[in-house]
Coordinates of C-alpha atoms in Angstrom, one line a residue:
M1 CA 0.0 0.0 0.0
Y2 CA 2.8 2.4 0.8
T3 CA 4.7 4.1 -2.0
A4 CA 8.5 3.7 -2.6
E5 CA 9.1 7.1 -1.0
M6 CA 7.1 6.1 2.1
L7 CA 8.9 2.8 2.4
A8 CA 12.3 4.6 2.2
S9 CA 11.2 6.9 5.0
I10 CA 10.0 4.0 7.1
Q11 CA 13.6 2.7 7.0
K12 CA 14.7 5.9 8.6
V13 CA 12.0 5.6 11.3
E14 CA 13.1 2.0 12.0
A15 CA 16.7 3.0 12.2
S16 CA 16.1 5.7 14.8
R17 CA 13.8 3.5 16.9
P18 CA 16.4 1.9 19.2
S19 CA 17.6 5.3 20.2
R20 CA 14.1 6.5 20.9
I21 CA 12.9 3.7 23.1
N22 CA 14.2 5.3 26.3
M23 CA 14.2 8.9 25.0
E24 CA 12.8 11.5 27.3
L25 CA 11.3 14.1 25.1
R26 CA 11.2 17.7 26.5
R27 CA 7.9 19.4 27.1
M28 CA 7.5 22.8 25.5
T29 CA 7.6 26.0 27.6
A30 CA 4.5 28.2 27.8
E31 CA 6.3 30.8 25.6
E32 CA 7.2 28.1 23.0
K33 CA 3.6 26.9 22.9
E34 CA 2.3 30.4 22.4
G35 CA 4.6 31.2 19.6
L36 CA 3.9 27.9 17.9
L37 CA 0.1 28.3 18.1
K38 CA 0.2 31.9 16.8
T39 CA 2.3 30.8 13.8
Y40 CA 0.8 27.5 12.8
H41 CA -2.6 26.8 14.4
P42 CA -5.6 27.4 12.1
D43 CA -7.4 29.4 14.7
F44 CA -4.8 32.2 14.3
K45 CA -5.3 32.6 10.5
Q46 CA -7.1 35.9 10.6
E47 CA -8.0 35.8 6.9
E48 CA -10.1 32.7 7.5
F49 CA -12.5 34.5 9.8
A50 CA -15.2 37.2 9.3
A51 CA -16.9 39.6 11.7
L52 CA -20.6 38.9 12.2
R53 CA -22.8 41.7 11.0
V54 CA -26.0 40.8 12.8
G55 CA -27.2 39.1 16.0
A56 CA -26.1 38.9 19.6
N57 CA -22.5 38.5 18.7
K58 CA -22.3 41.2 16.1
G59 CA -18.7 42.3 15.6
E60 CA -17.2 39.1 16.8
N61 CA -15.1 36.8 14.5
V62 CA -16.3 33.4 13.3
P63 CA -15.1 31.1 10.5
H64 CA -16.3 32.3 7.1
E65 CA -18.3 29.0 6.7
L66 CA -20.1 29.6 9.9
A67 CA -20.7 33.3 9.2
A68 CA -22.4 32.4 6.0
L69 CA -24.9 30.2 7.9
L70 CA -25.5 32.5 10.8
E71 CA -26.2 35.3 8.3
G72 CA -28.2 33.0 6.0
R73 CA -31.9 32.9 5.2
S74 CA -34.4 30.8 7.1
R75 CA -35.7 27.6 5.4
I76 CA -39.3 28.6 6.4
K77 CA -39.1 32.2 5.2
D78 CA -41.5 31.5 2.3
E79 CA -43.4 28.6 3.9
N80 CA -46.9 28.7 5.3
I81 CA -46.4 27.2 8.8
D82 CA -49.6 26.8 10.7
L83 CA -48.6 27.2 14.4
N84 CA -52.2 26.3 15.4
K85 CA -51.7 22.7 14.1
I86 CA -49.7 21.1 16.8
D87 CA -48.2 17.7 15.7
Y88 CA -46.2 17.1 18.8
D89 CA -47.0 18.4 22.3
V90 CA -44.5 17.6 25.1
D91 CA -43.0 18.9 28.3
V92 CA -39.4 18.6 27.1
L93 CA -38.3 18.6 23.5
V94 CA -34.7 17.3 22.9
I95 CA -33.3 18.2 19.6
G96 CA -30.5 15.8 18.8
G97 CA -30.1 12.1 19.3
G98 CA -26.4 11.8 20.3
G99 CA -24.9 11.3 23.7
S100 CA -25.9 14.5 25.3
G101 CA -29.5 14.4 23.9
S102 CA -30.0 10.8 25.1
A103 CA -28.6 11.6 28.5
A104 CA -30.8 14.6 28.8
A105 CA -33.9 12.6 27.7
I106 CA -33.2 9.8 30.2
E107 CA -32.8 12.2 33.1
A108 CA -35.9 14.3 32.1
H109 CA -37.9 11.1 31.9
E110 CA -36.5 10.0 35.3
C111 CA -37.8 13.3 36.7
G112 CA -41.3 12.5 35.4
A113 CA -41.4 14.8 32.3
N114 CA -43.1 13.9 29.1
V115 CA -40.0 14.0 26.9
M116 CA -39.4 13.4 23.2
I117 CA -36.2 13.3 21.0
V118 CA -36.2 14.5 17.4
T119 CA -33.1 13.8 15.4
K120 CA -32.3 14.5 11.8
L121 CA -30.7 11.1 11.2
R122 CA -31.1 8.2 13.6
I123 CA -30.6 8.1 17.4
G124 CA -26.9 7.4 17.8
D125 CA -25.8 9.0 14.5
A126 CA -23.6 11.4 16.3
N127 CA -20.0 12.4 17.2
T128 CA -20.5 10.5 20.4
M129 CA -20.6 7.2 18.5
M130 CA -17.3 8.1 16.8
A131 CA -15.3 9.0 20.0
E132 CA -12.7 6.4 20.7
G133 CA -10.1 7.1 23.3
G134 CA -12.0 7.5 26.6
I135 CA -13.7 9.6 29.2
Q136 CA -11.9 11.6 31.9
A137 CA -12.9 11.6 35.6
A138 CA -10.8 12.0 38.7
D139 CA -11.9 8.9 40.7
K140 CA -8.6 7.4 41.7
E141 CA -6.8 7.8 45.1
N142 CA -4.0 9.8 43.6
D143 CA -6.3 12.2 41.8
S144 CA -8.9 14.8 42.6
P145 CA -11.4 17.0 40.8
A146 CA -9.2 20.0 41.8
Q147 CA -6.3 18.4 39.9
H148 CA -8.6 17.7 36.9
Y149 CA -9.7 21.3 37.0
L150 CA -6.1 22.6 36.9
D151 CA -5.2 20.3 33.9
A152 CA -8.4 21.3 31.9
F153 CA -8.2 25.0 32.8
G154 CA -4.6 25.3 31.7
G155 CA -5.2 23.1 28.7
G156 CA -8.0 25.5 27.6
H157 CA -5.7 28.5 27.9
F158 CA -7.4 29.6 31.1
A159 CA -10.5 30.6 29.1
A160 CA -13.0 28.1 30.4
Q161 CA -16.0 29.5 32.3
P162 CA -14.9 28.6 35.8
E163 CA -18.3 27.6 37.2
L164 CA -18.9 25.3 34.2
L165 CA -15.6 23.6 34.4
K166 CA -16.0 23.2 38.2
K167 CA -19.2 21.4 37.6
L168 CA -17.6 19.2 34.9
V169 CA -14.8 17.9 37.1
N170 CA -16.9 17.7 40.3
D171 CA -19.6 15.6 38.7
G172 CA -17.1 13.5 36.8
P173 CA -16.8 10.5 39.2
G174 CA -20.6 10.4 39.5
A175 CA -20.9 10.3 35.7
I176 CA -18.6 7.3 35.4
K177 CA -20.6 5.5 38.1
W178 CA -23.9 6.3 36.4
L179 CA -22.6 4.9 33.1
N180 CA -21.1 1.9 34.8
D181 CA -24.5 1.2 36.5
L182 CA -26.3 1.5 33.2
G183 CA -24.0 -1.2 31.8
V184 CA -21.1 0.5 30.0
M185 CA -18.4 -2.1 29.7
F186 CA -15.3 -0.1 30.9
D187 CA -11.9 -1.7 30.8
K188 CA -11.2 -3.2 34.2
E189 CA -8.6 -5.3 36.1
L190 CA -9.6 -8.8 37.1
D191 CA -10.6 -7.4 40.5
G192 CA -13.0 -4.9 39.0
T193 CA -10.7 -1.9 39.4
M194 CA -11.1 0.5 36.4
I195 CA -8.1 0.8 34.2
T196 CA -7.1 4.4 33.6
T197 CA -4.5 5.9 31.3
H198 CA -3.0 9.3 30.4
G199 CA -4.2 11.7 27.7
G200 CA -2.6 14.8 26.3
G201 CA -2.2 17.5 28.9
T202 CA -3.2 15.3 31.9
S203 CA -1.1 15.0 35.0
R204 CA -2.8 11.9 36.3
K205 CA -4.1 8.7 34.7
R206 CA -7.8 9.4 34.6
M207 CA -8.9 8.2 31.2
H208 CA -11.5 5.5 31.4
A209 CA -12.0 3.6 28.2
C210 CA -13.7 0.7 26.5
A211 CA -10.8 -0.4 24.3
D212 CA -11.0 2.2 21.5
Y213 CA -14.8 1.9 21.2
S214 CA -15.5 4.2 24.1
G215 CA -18.0 6.5 22.5
A216 CA -19.7 3.6 20.7
E217 CA -20.1 1.7 23.9
I218 CA -21.5 4.7 25.8
M219 CA -23.9 5.5 22.9
R220 CA -25.0 1.9 22.7
T221 CA -25.9 1.9 26.4
L222 CA -27.6 5.3 26.3
R223 CA -29.6 4.3 23.3
D224 CA -30.7 1.1 24.9
E225 CA -31.8 3.0 28.0
V226 CA -33.9 5.4 25.9
F227 CA -35.6 2.5 24.2
N228 CA -36.1 0.6 27.5
R229 CA -37.9 3.7 28.9
N230 CA -40.0 3.9 25.7
I231 CA -39.0 7.5 25.2
P232 CA -40.4 8.6 21.8
V233 CA -37.7 9.2 19.2
V234 CA -38.7 10.9 15.9
D235 CA -35.8 10.1 13.6
F236 CA -35.0 11.5 10.1
T237 CA -36.6 14.7 11.4
A238 CA -34.7 17.9 11.7
A239 CA -35.5 21.1 13.6
V240 CA -35.2 24.0 11.1
E241 CA -36.4 26.9 13.3
L242 CA -37.2 27.3 17.0
I243 CA -40.5 28.6 18.1
L244 CA -40.9 31.3 20.7
D245 CA -44.1 32.3 22.5
T246 CA -45.4 35.9 22.5
D247 CA -43.5 36.4 25.8
G248 CA -40.2 35.6 24.1
K249 CA -39.7 32.2 25.8
A250 CA -38.6 29.1 23.9
A251 CA -41.8 27.1 23.2
G252 CA -41.1 24.6 20.5
A253 CA -39.7 24.0 17.1
V254 CA -40.6 23.8 13.4
L255 CA -39.5 20.3 12.2
V256 CA -39.0 19.0 8.7
N257 CA -39.3 15.3 7.7
M258 CA -36.0 14.6 6.0
E259 CA -37.6 12.1 3.6
T260 CA -40.7 13.8 2.6
G261 CA -39.9 17.5 3.1
E262 CA -43.1 18.0 5.1
Y263 CA -43.1 20.5 8.0
H264 CA -44.4 19.8 11.5
V265 CA -44.9 21.8 14.6
A266 CA -43.7 20.7 18.0
R267 CA -44.8 22.6 21.1
A268 CA -42.8 22.2 24.3
K269 CA -42.5 23.8 27.7
T270 CA -38.7 23.6 27.6
I271 CA -36.3 22.8 24.8
I272 CA -32.9 21.2 24.9
V273 CA -30.6 21.8 21.9
A274 CA -28.2 18.9 21.7
T275 CA -27.3 19.1 18.0
G276 CA -23.5 18.5 18.2
G277 CA -20.7 20.0 16.2
A278 CA -19.7 21.5 12.9
G279 CA -17.0 19.3 11.3
R280 CA -18.9 18.8 8.1
L281 CA -18.6 22.5 7.3
H282 CA -14.9 21.6 6.7
Y283 CA -13.5 24.9 8.0
Q284 CA -10.4 25.9 6.0
K285 CA -11.0 22.9 3.8
F286 CA -9.8 20.5 6.5
P287 CA -11.0 16.9 6.5
T288 CA -13.1 15.9 9.5
S289 CA -13.5 13.1 11.9
N290 CA -17.2 14.1 12.5
H291 CA -20.3 12.2 11.6
Y292 CA -22.3 13.1 8.5
G293 CA -24.8 15.4 10.2
A294 CA -22.4 17.7 12.1
T295 CA -23.3 21.0 10.4
A296 CA -23.7 23.5 13.4
D297 CA -27.5 23.4 13.2
G298 CA -28.0 24.2 16.9
L299 CA -25.9 27.3 16.7
I300 CA -27.9 28.6 13.8
L301 CA -31.3 27.9 15.4
A302 CA -30.4 29.4 18.8
Y303 CA -28.6 32.4 17.3
R304 CA -31.6 33.3 15.2
V305 CA -33.8 33.6 18.3
G306 CA -31.2 35.8 20.1
A307 CA -29.0 33.3 22.0
E308 CA -25.5 34.4 22.7
L309 CA -22.5 32.4 21.5
I310 CA -19.1 32.2 23.3
Y311 CA -15.7 31.5 21.6
P312 CA -17.3 30.9 18.2
D313 CA -13.8 31.5 16.7
T314 CA -12.1 28.5 18.1
L315 CA -12.1 24.9 16.8
Q316 CA -10.2 21.8 17.7
Y317 CA -8.2 20.1 15.1
H318 CA -7.3 16.6 16.3
P319 CA -3.6 16.2 15.6
T320 CA -3.9 12.6 14.4
G321 CA -6.4 12.2 11.6
A322 CA -5.6 9.4 9.1
A323 CA -3.7 10.9 6.2
F324 CA -3.3 7.7 4.1
P325 CA -4.8 5.8 2.4
T326 CA -7.4 8.0 0.7
Q327 CA -10.4 5.7 1.8
I328 CA -9.9 6.7 5.5
F329 CA -8.6 10.3 4.9
G330 CA -9.6 12.4 8.0
C331 CA -10.8 9.5 10.1
L332 CA -9.8 9.8 13.8
V333 CA -6.7 8.1 15.1
T334 CA -7.4 8.1 18.8
E335 CA -5.0 9.9 21.2
K336 CA -4.9 6.6 23.0
V337 CA -2.5 5.4 20.4
R338 CA 0.0 8.0 21.7
A339 CA -0.9 7.3 25.3
L340 CA 0.1 3.7 24.7
G341 CA 3.6 4.8 23.5
A342 CA 3.4 5.6 19.8
M343 CA 5.6 8.6 18.9
L344 CA 5.2 11.3 16.2
I345 CA 8.1 11.1 13.8
N346 CA 8.9 13.1 10.7
A347 CA 10.1 11.9 7.3
E348 CA 13.7 11.9 8.4
G349 CA 13.0 9.5 11.3
E350 CA 13.2 12.3 14.0
A351 CA 10.9 12.6 17.0
F352 CA 10.0 16.3 16.8
M353 CA 7.8 16.7 19.9
H354 CA 6.5 15.1 23.1
P355 CA 3.6 12.9 22.0
L356 CA 1.2 14.0 24.8
E357 CA 1.2 17.7 24.5
T358 CA -2.2 19.3 24.3
R359 CA -4.1 18.8 21.0
D360 CA -3.7 22.3 19.7
V361 CA 0.0 22.3 20.4
T362 CA 0.4 18.9 18.8
S363 CA -1.6 19.9 15.7
A364 CA 0.5 23.1 15.3
S365 CA 3.7 21.1 15.6
I366 CA 2.6 18.7 12.9
I367 CA 1.6 21.5 10.6
R368 CA 5.0 23.2 11.2
E369 CA 6.8 20.0 10.4
C370 CA 4.9 19.6 7.2
T371 CA 5.3 23.2 6.1
T372 CA 8.2 25.3 7.4
N373 CA 10.5 22.4 8.2
S374 CA 9.6 20.5 5.0
K375 CA 9.9 17.2 6.8
G376 CA 6.5 15.7 5.9
L377 CA 5.7 12.7 3.7
Q378 CA 3.7 13.5 0.5
T379 CA 0.3 11.8 0.2
P380 CA -2.4 12.3 -2.4
H381 CA -4.0 14.9 -0.1
G382 CA -0.9 16.8 1.0
S383 CA 1.9 16.3 3.6
A384 CA 1.8 14.1 6.7
V385 CA 4.0 12.7 9.4
W386 CA 4.5 9.2 10.9
L387 CA 2.8 7.9 14.1
D388 CA 5.3 5.1 15.0
T389 CA 2.8 2.5 16.2
P390 CA 5.2 -0.5 16.3
M391 CA 6.8 1.2 19.4
I392 CA 3.7 0.3 21.4
E393 CA 4.4 -3.4 21.2
I394 CA 8.2 -3.0 21.6
V395 CA 7.7 -1.2 24.9
R396 CA 4.5 -2.8 26.2
G397 CA 4.6 -6.3 24.6
K398 CA 3.0 -8.1 21.8
G399 CA -0.8 -8.1 21.8
T400 CA -1.1 -4.6 23.3
I401 CA -2.4 -3.1 20.0
E402 CA -5.0 -5.9 19.4
K403 CA -6.2 -5.7 22.9
G404 CA -6.1 -1.9 23.5
I405 CA -6.9 -0.4 20.1
P406 CA -8.6 -3.1 18.0
A407 CA -10.7 -0.7 15.9
M408 CA -7.6 1.1 14.8
L409 CA -5.9 -2.1 14.0
R410 CA -8.8 -3.3 11.8
M411 CA -9.2 0.0 10.1
F412 CA -5.7 0.0 8.8
M413 CA -5.5 -3.8 8.2
K414 CA -8.4 -3.4 5.8
Y415 CA -6.1 -1.5 3.5
G416 CA -3.1 -3.8 3.9
I417 CA -1.3 -1.7 6.7
D418 CA -0.4 -3.6 9.8
M419 CA 0.2 -0.9 12.5
R420 CA 1.9 -3.5 14.6
E421 CA 4.7 -3.8 12.0
Q422 CA 4.5 -0.4 10.1
P423 CA 3.9 3.2 11.3
I424 CA 0.9 5.0 10.0
L425 CA 0.6 8.5 8.4
V426 CA -1.3 11.2 10.2
Y427 CA -2.2 14.9 9.8
P428 CA -4.7 17.1 11.8
T429 CA -8.4 16.7 11.1
L430 CA -11.3 19.0 12.1
H431 CA -12.6 17.4 15.3
Y432 CA -14.5 19.5 17.8
Q433 CA -16.4 22.8 18.2
N434 CA -14.8 24.4 21.2
G435 CA -17.1 27.4 21.0
G436 CA -20.9 27.3 21.0
I437 CA -24.0 28.6 22.7
K438 CA -23.4 30.3 26.1
I439 CA -25.2 28.7 29.0
N440 CA -25.5 29.2 32.8
I441 CA -24.7 26.6 35.4
D442 CA -28.2 25.1 34.9
G443 CA -27.6 24.6 31.2
M444 CA -29.9 27.3 30.1
S445 CA -29.1 29.9 27.5
N446 CA -30.0 33.6 27.8
I447 CA -33.4 32.7 26.1
D448 CA -35.8 31.5 28.8
N449 CA -36.6 27.8 28.6
L450 CA -33.9 27.1 26.0
F451 CA -31.4 24.7 27.4
V452 CA -28.2 23.4 25.6
A453 CA -26.0 20.4 26.1
G454 CA -23.1 18.7 24.5
E455 CA -20.9 20.0 21.7
A456 CA -23.3 22.8 20.9
V457 CA -22.3 24.4 24.2
G458 CA -19.4 26.8 24.4
G459 CA -17.3 27.8 27.4
I460 CA -16.9 24.6 29.2
H461 CA -13.4 23.8 27.8
G462 CA -12.2 27.3 27.0
R463 CA -10.2 27.6 23.8
N464 CA -8.9 24.0 23.7
R465 CA -10.3 20.8 25.0
L466 CA -8.4 17.9 26.6
M467 CA -9.0 14.4 25.4
G468 CA -11.9 12.6 27.2
N469 CA -13.5 15.8 28.5
S470 CA -16.1 15.8 25.7
L471 CA -17.6 12.4 26.6
L472 CA -17.6 13.6 30.1
D473 CA -19.4 16.9 29.4
I474 CA -22.1 15.2 27.3
I475 CA -23.0 13.1 30.4
V476 CA -22.6 15.8 33.1
F477 CA -24.3 18.6 31.2
G478 CA -26.7 16.4 29.3
R479 CA -28.0 14.9 32.6
S480 CA -28.1 18.4 34.2
A481 CA -30.0 19.9 31.3
G482 CA -32.5 17.1 31.4
R483 CA -33.1 17.5 35.1
N484 CA -33.3 21.2 35.1
A485 CA -35.6 21.3 32.0
A486 CA -37.9 18.8 33.6
V487 CA -38.1 20.7 36.9
K488 CA -38.6 24.1 35.1
C489 CA -41.4 22.8 32.8
K490 CA -43.6 22.1 35.8
N491 CA -44.1 25.9 36.2
V492 CA -44.1 26.9 32.6
K493 CA -47.2 28.4 31.0
I494 CA -46.9 28.7 27.2
S495 CA -48.6 31.7 25.6
E496 CA -49.4 32.0 21.9
L497 CA -46.8 30.5 19.6
S498 CA -44.8 32.8 17.3
I499 CA -42.1 32.7 14.6
E500 CA -42.0 36.5 14.3
H501 CA -38.3 36.3 15.0
V502 CA -37.7 34.9 11.5
E503 CA -39.1 38.0 9.9
K504 CA -37.2 40.3 12.4
Y505 CA -33.9 38.5 11.7
E506 CA -34.5 38.7 7.9
K507 CA -35.1 42.4 8.3
E508 CA -31.9 42.8 10.3
I509 CA -30.0 41.0 7.6
T510 CA -31.4 43.3 4.9
E511 CA -30.7 46.4 6.9
A512 CA -27.1 45.2 7.4
G513 CA -26.7 45.2 3.6
I514 CA -26.2 41.4 3.5
K515 CA -27.2 39.9 0.2
S516 CA -27.1 36.2 0.8
E517 CA -28.7 33.2 -1.0
V518 CA -27.4 30.8 1.7
I519 CA -30.2 28.8 3.3
S520 CA -29.7 27.7 6.9
P521 CA -29.5 25.6 8.9
L522 CA -27.6 23.5 6.4
L523 CA -28.8 20.1 7.8
L524 CA -26.4 18.0 5.6
P525 CA -23.0 18.8 4.0
S526 CA -23.0 20.8 0.8
Y527 CA -21.8 17.8 -1.1
A528 CA -25.0 15.9 -0.2
N529 CA -26.7 17.5 -3.3
K530 CA -25.5 19.2 -6.4
D531 CA -26.7 22.7 -5.5
G532 CA -25.5 22.7 -1.9
F533 CA -26.6 25.7 0.2
K534 CA -29.2 26.7 -2.4
R535 CA -31.4 23.7 -1.9
K536 CA -34.3 24.6 0.4
R537 CA -35.2 21.2 1.6
S538 CA -33.0 18.3 2.6
V539 CA -32.2 15.4 0.3
T540 CA -33.9 12.2 0.7
I541 CA -31.9 9.8 2.9

C-alpha cells in the first residue's frame, strides 16, 4: 500500500527506533507553545474569519463558513407554517439524538417529564458514536477534581467558564458510576478496578476507556436506555427553526421530515438543543472526523432567536487524523495510540515533539513539520508525518495493540497496513467545536426555557479541549439539562406560539446590507446534493 518514498522513509523511522525507546522528550515551555500556536494553528489565520454583521455576537469573528450560515436565510421564510396545528406536544423537547441528547432525555424522563427526542438522522448517529479514546474523571486515590480542573483550565488556555468547568470535574466521578451502573463495559482489572491511562495534557491517569470503542459503547448503552424507557424518538426529522411564544420564551420547534420535506410543529414547555458539532462545514478545507450530520445546526437555530455564542472563533483540530490511504482520509486516530507509546516522527525519522502535549500544540507542531520544516511525507492529499505505532508493542509487549486499540488495527488492516509492523501516516483533522452557545450553570441559554447540552455548548473547555472531556461533558451537562428542564417545565405556561423572530432576523440581515442566498441551517453537508446551500429542503436519505 505504501509508496516507494514512504517505504524509504519507514527505513529511517526503524533505524532511529532503538535510540528513541528510552528517549525523554522535552515538554515545551509556555512561551514556546504560544509562539507555535500563533504561527501555525488554524485558529490564528485571521484571513479565515469574518466579523458577524447581525445578531447577539455582532462584531465578533467566526469562520467564514459559519458566518455564511449565521447570516443566512431561514428555510421557512416563504413557507406557510400553521402554528395552530400542533403535531407534537410535550414537556421537554430534545433536539438531537447523540450522547448529550440521550442523557438529557433519560434524566428528564426520570424526573417524570413527558420528553421526546427529534433527530435528523437516527438516534446514535452522532459524534459520540465516533469518539474512541475514553472519558476523563478523577476517581482514583492519587487524583482529585481539583487536579482535573487545573489540567483542563490550563489546557484550555485559562479561558473556560470557571463555574462550568468546576461542575464538569466535580460531577465526573458520578458520571462514570452512572454509566457503569447503566451497563457501559469499561476496561477493568480482574478485581474490577477501572483501568485508567494518560491523555494529552493530563497530570494523572484518569482516562476511562472501552478499548477504542469508548464512544460507541457509551452511545449503545444510552440508546438502549432510551428504548427501554419507551422515550419517543422521531428520527429523520430535523429542527429548522425554533418557536418562541409571545412572551419571548422558547416554546417549540418547526420540524421537517428529511424524507418527505413535510413541515411539522412541536410545542414544548422547555427545549434542549443537543445538535452536536460542525465538522462537516470543513473549515479551512480540513478533512473531518465528524459524523455526516455535524453542520452546526444548533448554533444557527439558537442564534436566530437571540441566544449568545461564546468563543465561536475557536475549533479543535485533532492532531492525528488518518492521512493515508485515501479511503480513510480524515478519520480519527485516537489519542490513546500515543498514550500507549506511539511517537510522532517526521520523514527523516526524527521525534519532533513530546507525543502527549495538548491537542492544539500537537496539531500546530505537525503543521510546522509539514510546512516550514519540510519534513513531511507526501500523500495524495498533502503532507503528513508518521505515528510510530510499532513502538507500542516494543515497549508494552506483543498483543497490546490488538487488545487496546482493536478498531484502529482493523481500520488500517483493511487496506493492507499492519500498524503492529509499520507506522501510520497522520495529519490534523477537524474534530471539535470548542465554542458554541453560552449557558449558565443550569444549562440554560439567555433565552428563557432554551437549554443546551453537548458540543453545541461553548465555554466549558475554554479555547482548547483535553482528550476525554467531551464524553464527560455530554454526560454531566446532558443529565443536568434534562433534570433542570424537567423541573422548570412544571411551572411553565406557554402563551401564543410565534415565529416573528424569523421576519425580524430577515429584516436585520437586509438592513445590514447582507445579500445572501445561503439557506440555513444546512442540515447536511453541501456535497450531499449538487446545489448545496441553495437547496431549500434536505435530500432524501
